PDB file of C-alpha atoms in Angstrom:
ATOM      1  CA  MET V   1     -58.411-263.702 -51.565  1.00  0.00           C
ATOM      2  CA  GLU V   2     -61.003-262.420 -54.019  1.00  0.00           C
ATOM      3  CA  PRO V   3     -62.819-259.253 -52.982  1.00  0.00           C
ATOM      4  CA  SER V   4     -66.275-259.859 -51.517  1.00  0.00           C
ATOM      5  CA  LYS V   5     -69.129-259.534 -53.973  1.00  0.00           C
ATOM      6  CA  THR V   6     -71.875-257.007 -53.307  1.00  0.00           C
ATOM      7  CA  LEU V   7     -75.067-259.062 -53.022  1.00  0.00           C
ATOM      8  CA  VAL V   8     -77.540-256.388 -51.958  1.00  0.00           C
ATOM      9  CA  SER V   9     -77.325-252.738 -52.933  1.00  0.00           C
ATOM     10  CA  ALA V  10     -79.826-250.023 -52.055  1.00  0.00           C
ATOM     11  CA  GLU V  11     -79.292-246.564 -53.523  1.00  0.00           C
ATOM     12  CA  GLY V  12     -81.375-243.551 -52.566  1.00  0.00           C
ATOM     13  CA  VAL V  13     -84.385-245.660 -51.617  1.00  0.00           C
ATOM     14  CA  GLU V  14     -87.528-243.762 -50.680  1.00  0.00           C
ATOM     15  CA  LYS V  15     -90.881-245.137 -49.573  1.00  0.00           C
ATOM     16  CA  TRP V  16     -94.068-243.238 -48.789  1.00  0.00           C
ATOM     17  CA  PHE V  17     -97.315-244.319 -47.150  1.00  0.00           C
ATOM     18  CA  GLY V  18     -99.698-241.593 -48.233  1.00  0.00           C
ATOM     19  CA  ARG V  19     -98.083-238.303 -47.235  1.00  0.00           C
ATOM     20  CA  ARG V  20     -95.776-239.919 -44.697  1.00  0.00           C
ATOM     21  CA  LYS V  21     -92.231-240.687 -45.786  1.00  0.00           C
ATOM     22  CA  ILE V  22     -91.221-244.059 -44.336  1.00  0.00           C
ATOM     23  CA  LEU V  23     -87.799-244.424 -45.971  1.00  0.00           C
ATOM     24  CA  ASP V  24     -85.714-241.360 -46.688  1.00  0.00           C
ATOM     25  CA  ARG V  25     -82.841-241.863 -49.172  1.00  0.00           C
ATOM     26  CA  ILE V  26     -81.542-245.162 -47.811  1.00  0.00           C
ATOM     27  CA  ASP V  27     -78.101-246.224 -49.064  1.00  0.00           C
ATOM     28  CA  LEU V  28     -76.815-249.640 -48.015  1.00  0.00           C
ATOM     29  CA  SER V  29     -74.576-252.314 -49.521  1.00  0.00           C
ATOM     30  CA  VAL V  30     -74.235-255.845 -48.164  1.00  0.00           C
ATOM     31  CA  THR V  31     -71.442-258.116 -49.330  1.00  0.00           C
ATOM     32  CA  SER V  32     -71.316-261.875 -49.693  1.00  0.00           C
ATOM     33  CA  GLY V  33     -71.139-263.630 -46.333  1.00  0.00           C
ATOM     34  CA  GLU V  34     -71.888-260.464 -44.369  1.00  0.00           C
ATOM     35  CA  VAL V  35     -74.383-260.351 -41.500  1.00  0.00           C
ATOM     36  CA  VAL V  36     -75.998-256.934 -41.150  1.00  0.00           C
ATOM     37  CA  VAL V  37     -78.361-256.272 -38.257  1.00  0.00           C
ATOM     38  CA  LEU V  38     -80.823-253.380 -38.452  1.00  0.00           C
ATOM     39  CA  ILE V  39     -81.844-251.868 -35.142  1.00  0.00           C
ATOM     40  CA  GLY V  40     -84.052-248.911 -34.295  1.00  0.00           C
ATOM     41  CA  SER V  41     -87.168-247.938 -32.431  1.00  0.00           C
ATOM     42  CA  SER V  42     -90.601-249.052 -33.581  1.00  0.00           C
ATOM     43  CA  GLY V  43     -91.615-247.145 -36.702  1.00  0.00           C
ATOM     44  CA  SER V  44     -88.053-246.353 -37.758  1.00  0.00           C
ATOM     45  CA  GLY V  45     -88.514-248.098 -41.129  1.00  0.00           C
ATOM     46  CA  LYS V  46     -86.568-251.321 -40.550  1.00  0.00           C
ATOM     47  CA  THR V  47     -89.280-253.788 -41.550  1.00  0.00           C
ATOM     48  CA  THR V  48     -90.438-251.641 -44.463  1.00  0.00           C
ATOM     49  CA  PHE V  49     -86.902-251.534 -45.839  1.00  0.00           C
ATOM     50  CA  LEU V  50     -86.579-255.298 -45.492  1.00  0.00           C
ATOM     51  CA  ARG V  51     -89.843-255.791 -47.389  1.00  0.00           C
ATOM     52  CA  CYS V  52     -88.669-253.448 -50.143  1.00  0.00           C
ATOM     53  CA  ILE V  53     -85.628-255.654 -50.760  1.00  0.00           C
ATOM     54  CA  ASN V  54     -87.827-258.406 -52.191  1.00  0.00           C
ATOM     55  CA  HIS V  55     -90.470-256.004 -53.524  1.00  0.00           C
ATOM     56  CA  LEU V  56     -93.179-256.886 -51.029  1.00  0.00           C
ATOM     57  CA  GLU V  57     -93.335-253.104 -50.782  1.00  0.00           C
ATOM     58  CA  LYS V  58     -92.845-250.872 -53.812  1.00  0.00           C
ATOM     59  CA  ILE V  59     -90.401-247.995 -53.638  1.00  0.00           C
ATOM     60  CA  GLU V  60     -91.030-244.460 -54.866  1.00  0.00           C
ATOM     61  CA  ALA V  61     -87.422-243.535 -55.603  1.00  0.00           C
ATOM     62  CA  GLY V  62     -83.988-245.094 -55.819  1.00  0.00           C
ATOM     63  CA  ARG V  63     -83.128-248.651 -56.772  1.00  0.00           C
ATOM     64  CA  ILE V  64     -82.411-251.999 -55.112  1.00  0.00           C
ATOM     65  CA  THR V  65     -80.349-254.768 -56.664  1.00  0.00           C
ATOM     66  CA  VAL V  66     -79.828-258.319 -55.434  1.00  0.00           C
ATOM     67  CA  ASN V  67     -77.077-260.422 -56.979  1.00  0.00           C
ATOM     68  CA  GLY V  68     -76.603-257.699 -59.572  1.00  0.00           C
ATOM     69  CA  PHE V  69     -80.221-257.648 -60.769  1.00  0.00           C
ATOM     70  CA  LEU V  70     -82.779-254.902 -60.219  1.00  0.00           C
ATOM     71  CA  ILE V  71     -85.601-255.971 -57.907  1.00  0.00           C
ATOM     72  CA  GLY V  72     -89.135-255.120 -58.981  1.00  0.00           C
ATOM     73  CA  TYR V  73     -88.230-252.813 -61.834  1.00  0.00           C
ATOM     74  CA  ARG V  74     -86.649-252.601 -65.284  1.00  0.00           C
ATOM     75  CA  ASP V  75     -84.361-249.832 -66.452  1.00  0.00           C
ATOM     76  CA  ARG V  76     -85.955-248.284 -69.539  1.00  0.00           C
ATOM     77  CA  ARG V  77     -83.559-245.678 -70.921  1.00  0.00           C
ATOM     78  CA  GLY V  78     -82.538-244.515 -67.472  1.00  0.00           C
ATOM     79  CA  ARG V  79     -86.059-244.589 -66.023  1.00  0.00           C
ATOM     80  CA  LEU V  80     -87.282-247.376 -63.770  1.00  0.00           C
ATOM     81  CA  VAL V  81     -90.596-249.001 -64.654  1.00  0.00           C
ATOM     82  CA  GLU V  82     -92.254-251.763 -62.668  1.00  0.00           C
ATOM     83  CA  ASP V  83     -91.428-255.222 -63.974  1.00  0.00           C
ATOM     84  CA  ARG V  84     -93.882-257.993 -64.844  1.00  0.00           C
ATOM     85  CA  GLU V  85     -95.012-260.131 -61.928  1.00  0.00           C
ATOM     86  CA  ALA V  86     -93.465-263.260 -63.480  1.00  0.00           C
ATOM     87  CA  ASN V  87     -90.061-261.566 -63.586  1.00  0.00           C
ATOM     88  CA  ILE V  88     -90.432-260.287 -60.029  1.00  0.00           C
ATOM     89  CA  ALA V  89     -91.229-263.827 -58.871  1.00  0.00           C
ATOM     90  CA  ARG V  90     -88.026-265.045 -60.516  1.00  0.00           C
ATOM     91  CA  GLN V  91     -86.031-262.272 -58.857  1.00  0.00           C
ATOM     92  CA  ARG V  92     -87.393-263.249 -55.452  1.00  0.00           C
ATOM     93  CA  ARG V  93     -85.828-266.703 -55.784  1.00  0.00           C
ATOM     94  CA  ASP V  94     -82.535-265.174 -54.671  1.00  0.00           C
ATOM     95  CA  VAL V  95     -84.115-263.736 -51.519  1.00  0.00           C
ATOM     96  CA  GLY V  96     -85.228-265.910 -48.619  1.00  0.00           C
ATOM     97  CA  MET V  97     -87.438-264.210 -46.047  1.00  0.00           C
ATOM     98  CA  VAL V  98     -88.450-265.266 -42.554  1.00  0.00           C
ATOM     99  CA  PHE V  99     -91.320-263.271 -41.075  1.00  0.00           C
ATOM    100  CA  GLN V 100     -92.466-262.526 -37.530  1.00  0.00           C
ATOM    101  CA  ARG V 101     -95.315-264.963 -38.065  1.00  0.00           C
ATOM    102  CA  PHE V 102     -94.425-268.308 -39.518  1.00  0.00           C
ATOM    103  CA  ASN V 103     -96.849-268.346 -42.473  1.00  0.00           C
ATOM    104  CA  LEU V 104     -96.658-272.123 -42.898  1.00  0.00           C
ATOM    105  CA  PHE V 105     -99.302-273.942 -44.922  1.00  0.00           C
ATOM    106  CA  ALA V 106    -101.572-275.442 -42.276  1.00  0.00           C
ATOM    107  CA  ASN V 107    -102.842-278.180 -44.612  1.00  0.00           C
ATOM    108  CA  LEU V 108     -99.356-279.469 -45.497  1.00  0.00           C
ATOM    109  CA  ASN V 109     -97.002-281.446 -43.334  1.00  0.00           C
ATOM    110  CA  VAL V 110     -93.537-280.108 -42.538  1.00  0.00           C
ATOM    111  CA  LEU V 111     -91.766-281.939 -45.358  1.00  0.00           C
ATOM    112  CA  ASP V 112     -94.234-280.653 -47.962  1.00  0.00           C
ATOM    113  CA  ASN V 113     -94.078-277.112 -46.553  1.00  0.00           C
ATOM    114  CA  ILE V 114     -90.343-277.091 -47.244  1.00  0.00           C
ATOM    115  CA  SER V 115     -90.307-278.874 -50.596  1.00  0.00           C
ATOM    116  CA  ILE V 116     -93.323-277.312 -52.323  1.00  0.00           C
ATOM    117  CA  ALA V 117     -91.633-274.094 -53.519  1.00  0.00           C
ATOM    118  CA  PRO V 118     -88.566-275.753 -55.106  1.00  0.00           C
ATOM    119  CA  ILE V 119     -90.902-278.162 -56.935  1.00  0.00           C
ATOM    120  CA  ARG V 120     -93.459-275.596 -58.113  1.00  0.00           C
ATOM    121  CA  VAL V 121     -91.293-272.495 -58.544  1.00  0.00           C
ATOM    122  CA  ARG V 122     -87.912-273.911 -59.545  1.00  0.00           C
ATOM    123  CA  GLY V 123     -89.281-277.009 -61.254  1.00  0.00           C
ATOM    124  CA  GLU V 124     -87.061-279.344 -59.269  1.00  0.00           C
ATOM    125  CA  PRO V 125     -87.773-283.065 -59.384  1.00  0.00           C
ATOM    126  CA  ARG V 126     -89.766-284.080 -56.327  1.00  0.00           C
ATOM    127  CA  ASP V 127     -87.189-286.635 -55.191  1.00  0.00           C
ATOM    128  CA  ALA V 128     -84.400-284.053 -55.192  1.00  0.00           C
ATOM    129  CA  ALA V 129     -86.548-281.495 -53.374  1.00  0.00           C
ATOM    130  CA  ILE V 130     -87.488-284.052 -50.702  1.00  0.00           C
ATOM    131  CA  ILE V 131     -83.844-285.011 -50.156  1.00  0.00           C
ATOM    132  CA  ARG V 132     -82.893-281.353 -49.641  1.00  0.00           C
ATOM    133  CA  ALA V 133     -85.914-280.755 -47.382  1.00  0.00           C
ATOM    134  CA  ARG V 134     -84.870-283.642 -45.130  1.00  0.00           C
ATOM    135  CA  ALA V 135     -81.310-282.329 -45.000  1.00  0.00           C
ATOM    136  CA  LEU V 136     -82.586-278.882 -44.039  1.00  0.00           C
ATOM    137  CA  LEU V 137     -84.836-280.317 -41.344  1.00  0.00           C
ATOM    138  CA  ALA V 138     -81.798-282.025 -39.855  1.00  0.00           C
ATOM    139  CA  ARG V 139     -79.900-278.744 -40.108  1.00  0.00           C
ATOM    140  CA  VAL V 140     -82.514-276.942 -37.979  1.00  0.00           C
ATOM    141  CA  GLY V 141     -82.817-279.823 -35.524  1.00  0.00           C
ATOM    142  CA  LEU V 142     -86.212-281.141 -36.627  1.00  0.00           C
ATOM    143  CA  ALA V 143     -85.388-284.337 -38.519  1.00  0.00           C
ATOM    144  CA  ASP V 144     -88.058-286.215 -36.544  1.00  0.00           C
ATOM    145  CA  LYS V 145     -90.865-283.775 -37.466  1.00  0.00           C
ATOM    146  CA  GLU V 146     -91.175-284.250 -41.225  1.00  0.00           C
ATOM    147  CA  ALA V 147     -94.661-285.827 -41.025  1.00  0.00           C
ATOM    148  CA  ALA V 148     -95.979-283.348 -38.439  1.00  0.00           C
ATOM    149  CA  TYR V 149     -98.420-280.581 -39.280  1.00  0.00           C
ATOM    150  CA  PRO V 150     -97.771-276.965 -38.197  1.00  0.00           C
ATOM    151  CA  ALA V 151    -100.567-276.930 -35.611  1.00  0.00           C
ATOM    152  CA  SER V 152     -98.816-279.677 -33.647  1.00  0.00           C
ATOM    153  CA  LEU V 153     -95.524-277.746 -33.400  1.00  0.00           C
ATOM    154  CA  SER V 154     -94.402-275.140 -30.900  1.00  0.00           C
ATOM    155  CA  GLY V 155     -93.787-271.602 -32.081  1.00  0.00           C
ATOM    156  CA  GLY V 156     -90.040-272.134 -32.029  1.00  0.00           C
ATOM    157  CA  GLN V 157     -90.363-275.297 -34.081  1.00  0.00           C
ATOM    158  CA  GLN V 158     -92.628-273.578 -36.611  1.00  0.00           C
ATOM    159  CA  GLN V 159     -90.121-270.754 -37.019  1.00  0.00           C
ATOM    160  CA  ARG V 160     -87.301-273.236 -37.576  1.00  0.00           C
ATOM    161  CA  VAL V 161     -89.411-274.923 -40.264  1.00  0.00           C
ATOM    162  CA  ALA V 162     -89.955-271.481 -41.807  1.00  0.00           C
ATOM    163  CA  ILE V 163     -86.181-270.956 -41.900  1.00  0.00           C
ATOM    164  CA  ALA V 164     -85.697-274.364 -43.553  1.00  0.00           C
ATOM    165  CA  ARG V 165     -88.412-273.494 -46.080  1.00  0.00           C
ATOM    166  CA  ALA V 166     -86.646-270.258 -47.023  1.00  0.00           C
ATOM    167  CA  LEU V 167     -83.302-272.063 -47.330  1.00  0.00           C
ATOM    168  CA  ALA V 168     -84.836-274.693 -49.616  1.00  0.00           C
ATOM    169  CA  MET V 169     -84.898-272.147 -52.438  1.00  0.00           C
ATOM    170  CA  GLN V 170     -81.104-271.791 -52.106  1.00  0.00           C
ATOM    171  CA  PRO V 171     -81.251-267.999 -51.787  1.00  0.00           C
ATOM    172  CA  ALA V 172     -78.295-265.668 -52.160  1.00  0.00           C
ATOM    173  CA  VAL V 173     -79.397-263.667 -49.110  1.00  0.00           C
ATOM    174  CA  MET V 174     -81.666-264.342 -46.146  1.00  0.00           C
ATOM    175  CA  LEU V 175     -83.878-261.634 -44.638  1.00  0.00           C
ATOM    176  CA  PHE V 176     -85.164-262.002 -41.075  1.00  0.00           C
ATOM    177  CA  ASP V 177     -87.925-259.694 -39.833  1.00  0.00           C
ATOM    178  CA  GLU V 178     -88.072-259.927 -36.037  1.00  0.00           C
ATOM    179  CA  PRO V 179     -88.044-263.737 -36.236  1.00  0.00           C
ATOM    180  CA  THR V 180     -88.347-264.195 -32.458  1.00  0.00           C
ATOM    181  CA  SER V 181     -90.874-261.467 -31.619  1.00  0.00           C
ATOM    182  CA  ALA V 182     -93.887-263.816 -31.741  1.00  0.00           C
ATOM    183  CA  LEU V 183     -92.233-266.514 -29.626  1.00  0.00           C
ATOM    184  CA  ASP V 184     -92.465-267.303 -25.952  1.00  0.00           C
ATOM    185  CA  PRO V 185     -89.167-266.456 -24.198  1.00  0.00           C
ATOM    186  CA  GLU V 186     -88.134-270.085 -23.748  1.00  0.00           C
ATOM    187  CA  MET V 187     -88.338-270.662 -27.519  1.00  0.00           C
ATOM    188  CA  VAL V 188     -86.256-267.671 -28.587  1.00  0.00           C
ATOM    189  CA  GLY V 189     -82.922-269.381 -28.007  1.00  0.00           C
ATOM    190  CA  GLU V 190     -83.596-272.317 -30.329  1.00  0.00           C
ATOM    191  CA  VAL V 191     -84.322-269.998 -33.256  1.00  0.00           C
ATOM    192  CA  LEU V 192     -81.357-267.739 -32.552  1.00  0.00           C
ATOM    193  CA  ALA V 193     -79.110-270.818 -32.413  1.00  0.00           C
ATOM    194  CA  VAL V 194     -80.112-271.779 -35.963  1.00  0.00           C
ATOM    195  CA  MET V 195     -79.484-268.232 -37.157  1.00  0.00           C
ATOM    196  CA  ARG V 196     -76.110-268.180 -35.409  1.00  0.00           C
ATOM    197  CA  ASP V 197     -75.154-271.406 -37.208  1.00  0.00           C
ATOM    198  CA  LEU V 198     -76.155-269.882 -40.561  1.00  0.00           C
ATOM    199  CA  ALA V 199     -73.993-266.847 -39.836  1.00  0.00           C
ATOM    200  CA  ASN V 200     -71.052-269.080 -38.942  1.00  0.00           C
ATOM    201  CA  GLU V 201     -71.531-270.981 -42.220  1.00  0.00           C
ATOM    202  CA  GLY V 202     -71.202-267.765 -44.230  1.00  0.00           C
ATOM    203  CA  MET V 203     -74.827-267.113 -45.158  1.00  0.00           C
ATOM    204  CA  THR V 204     -75.446-263.508 -46.203  1.00  0.00           C
ATOM    205  CA  MET V 205     -78.098-262.174 -43.833  1.00  0.00           C
ATOM    206  CA  ILE V 206     -79.964-258.950 -43.111  1.00  0.00           C
ATOM    207  CA  ILE V 207     -81.698-259.159 -39.754  1.00  0.00           C
ATOM    208  CA  VAL V 208     -84.192-256.892 -38.008  1.00  0.00           C
ATOM    209  CA  THR V 209     -84.219-257.732 -34.314  1.00  0.00           C
ATOM    210  CA  HIS V 210     -84.522-256.354 -30.796  1.00  0.00           C
ATOM    211  CA  GLU V 211     -82.252-259.125 -29.478  1.00  0.00           C
ATOM    212  CA  MET V 212     -79.263-256.885 -28.812  1.00  0.00           C
ATOM    213  CA  GLY V 213     -77.039-259.536 -27.258  1.00  0.00           C
ATOM    214  CA  PHE V 214     -77.529-261.737 -30.306  1.00  0.00           C
ATOM    215  CA  ALA V 215     -76.925-258.770 -32.620  1.00  0.00           C
ATOM    216  CA  ARG V 216     -73.633-257.985 -30.925  1.00  0.00           C
ATOM    217  CA  GLN V 217     -72.518-261.612 -31.202  1.00  0.00           C
ATOM    218  CA  VAL V 218     -73.339-262.403 -34.836  1.00  0.00           C
ATOM    219  CA  ALA V 219     -73.347-259.118 -36.755  1.00  0.00           C
ATOM    220  CA  HIS V 220     -70.463-257.962 -38.872  1.00  0.00           C
ATOM    221  CA  ARG V 221     -72.159-254.571 -38.979  1.00  0.00           C
ATOM    222  CA  ILE V 222     -74.880-252.825 -37.001  1.00  0.00           C
ATOM    223  CA  VAL V 223     -77.069-250.330 -38.875  1.00  0.00           C
ATOM    224  CA  VAL V 224     -79.160-247.952 -36.772  1.00  0.00           C
ATOM    225  CA  MET V 225     -82.321-246.492 -38.290  1.00  0.00           C
ATOM    226  CA  ASP V 226     -84.455-243.607 -37.095  1.00  0.00           C
ATOM    227  CA  ALA V 227     -87.353-241.878 -38.879  1.00  0.00           C
ATOM    228  CA  GLY V 228     -86.619-243.712 -42.117  1.00  0.00           C
ATOM    229  CA  ARG V 229     -82.926-242.838 -42.226  1.00  0.00           C
ATOM    230  CA  ILE V 230     -79.697-244.620 -41.408  1.00  0.00           C
ATOM    231  CA  VAL V 231     -78.221-242.528 -38.596  1.00  0.00           C
ATOM    232  CA  GLU V 232     -75.275-244.747 -37.656  1.00  0.00           C
ATOM    233  CA  SER V 233     -73.456-247.792 -38.988  1.00  0.00           C
ATOM    234  CA  GLY V 234     -70.426-249.641 -37.721  1.00  0.00           C
ATOM    235  CA  LEU V 235     -68.878-252.656 -36.068  1.00  0.00           C
ATOM    236  CA  PRO V 236     -70.905-254.038 -33.150  1.00  0.00           C
ATOM    237  CA  ASP V 237     -68.330-253.057 -30.530  1.00  0.00           C
ATOM    238  CA  GLN V 238     -68.213-249.543 -31.941  1.00  0.00           C
ATOM    239  CA  VAL V 239     -71.971-249.021 -32.064  1.00  0.00           C
ATOM    240  CA  PHE V 240     -72.730-250.665 -28.719  1.00  0.00           C
ATOM    241  CA  GLY V 241     -69.594-249.540 -26.919  1.00  0.00           C
ATOM    242  CA  ASP V 242     -69.242-245.990 -28.201  1.00  0.00           C
ATOM    243  CA  PRO V 243     -72.387-244.862 -30.051  1.00  0.00           C
ATOM    244  CA  GLN V 244     -71.893-241.597 -31.919  1.00  0.00           C
ATOM    245  CA  HIS V 245     -75.462-240.506 -32.649  1.00  0.00           C
ATOM    246  CA  SER V 246     -77.873-239.268 -29.986  1.00  0.00           C
ATOM    247  CA  LYS V 247     -80.641-241.503 -31.395  1.00  0.00           C
ATOM    248  CA  THR V 248     -78.391-244.556 -31.033  1.00  0.00           C
ATOM    249  CA  ARG V 249     -77.535-243.636 -27.452  1.00  0.00           C
ATOM    250  CA  ALA V 250     -81.213-243.146 -26.600  1.00  0.00           C
ATOM    251  CA  LEU V 251     -82.182-246.463 -28.228  1.00  0.00           C
ATOM    252  CA  LEU V 252     -79.493-248.448 -26.446  1.00  0.00           C
ATOM    253  CA  LYS V 253     -80.310-246.806 -23.120  1.00  0.00           C
ATOM    254  CA  ALA V 254     -83.947-247.817 -23.555  1.00  0.00           C
ATOM    255  CA  VAL V 255     -83.326-251.453 -24.555  1.00  0.00           C
ATOM    256  CA  LEU V 256     -80.263-252.291 -22.472  1.00  0.00           C
ATOM    257  CA  HIS V 257     -81.379-250.863 -19.135  1.00  0.00           C
TER     258      HIS V 257
END
């Protein structure tokens, strides 16, 4: 078998908000087909790190590459300078992101919500984009909702449409930022089921979640963050069954009991 390709690489990443350091020298590599779940208490830097991967947040130090390309910056004789917005937009094509809130276009029906980015950003023919959008709707169990508008859908349905929309751009990696945190409890399972299917199909995923049972089931690796640092990383059974760091033990005690 060929060795797995590194799809996401973060080296020495630092992020500040004013005088407060949010990310402190983060190093993380994610390989093709890997599912990495980030866990940690609120304010540990998980969401900020996720947003830095597609340059929704700028970094102050270090570098992030996706699919071998620098995100957000150009290397000018060993010094990173911020790239042009047009280039950053092209780089983001490789990164699909699903947010806590669904961020669907309220004035577009479901089919148009999914197909609009491939048509406008990738320049795909409308017919081809519509065919893929319908296939993705079937994939997330919403084939009968293509003409519906977001306001008529449940939260779980809207989040599944948001996942289909991100997949429509055929990304190399999918980022999920607490995708079930805004949902009523009875809707959480339907979203997690779609994510579990994606993991089983080999989609490269980086997930921020408090759903520990789900994390233990689908993750290839659990990464624990605290105060902007990675304090522990390992296989799910290792991290959940025999946590090595005191912060990990405290976190798991708080969320599992």
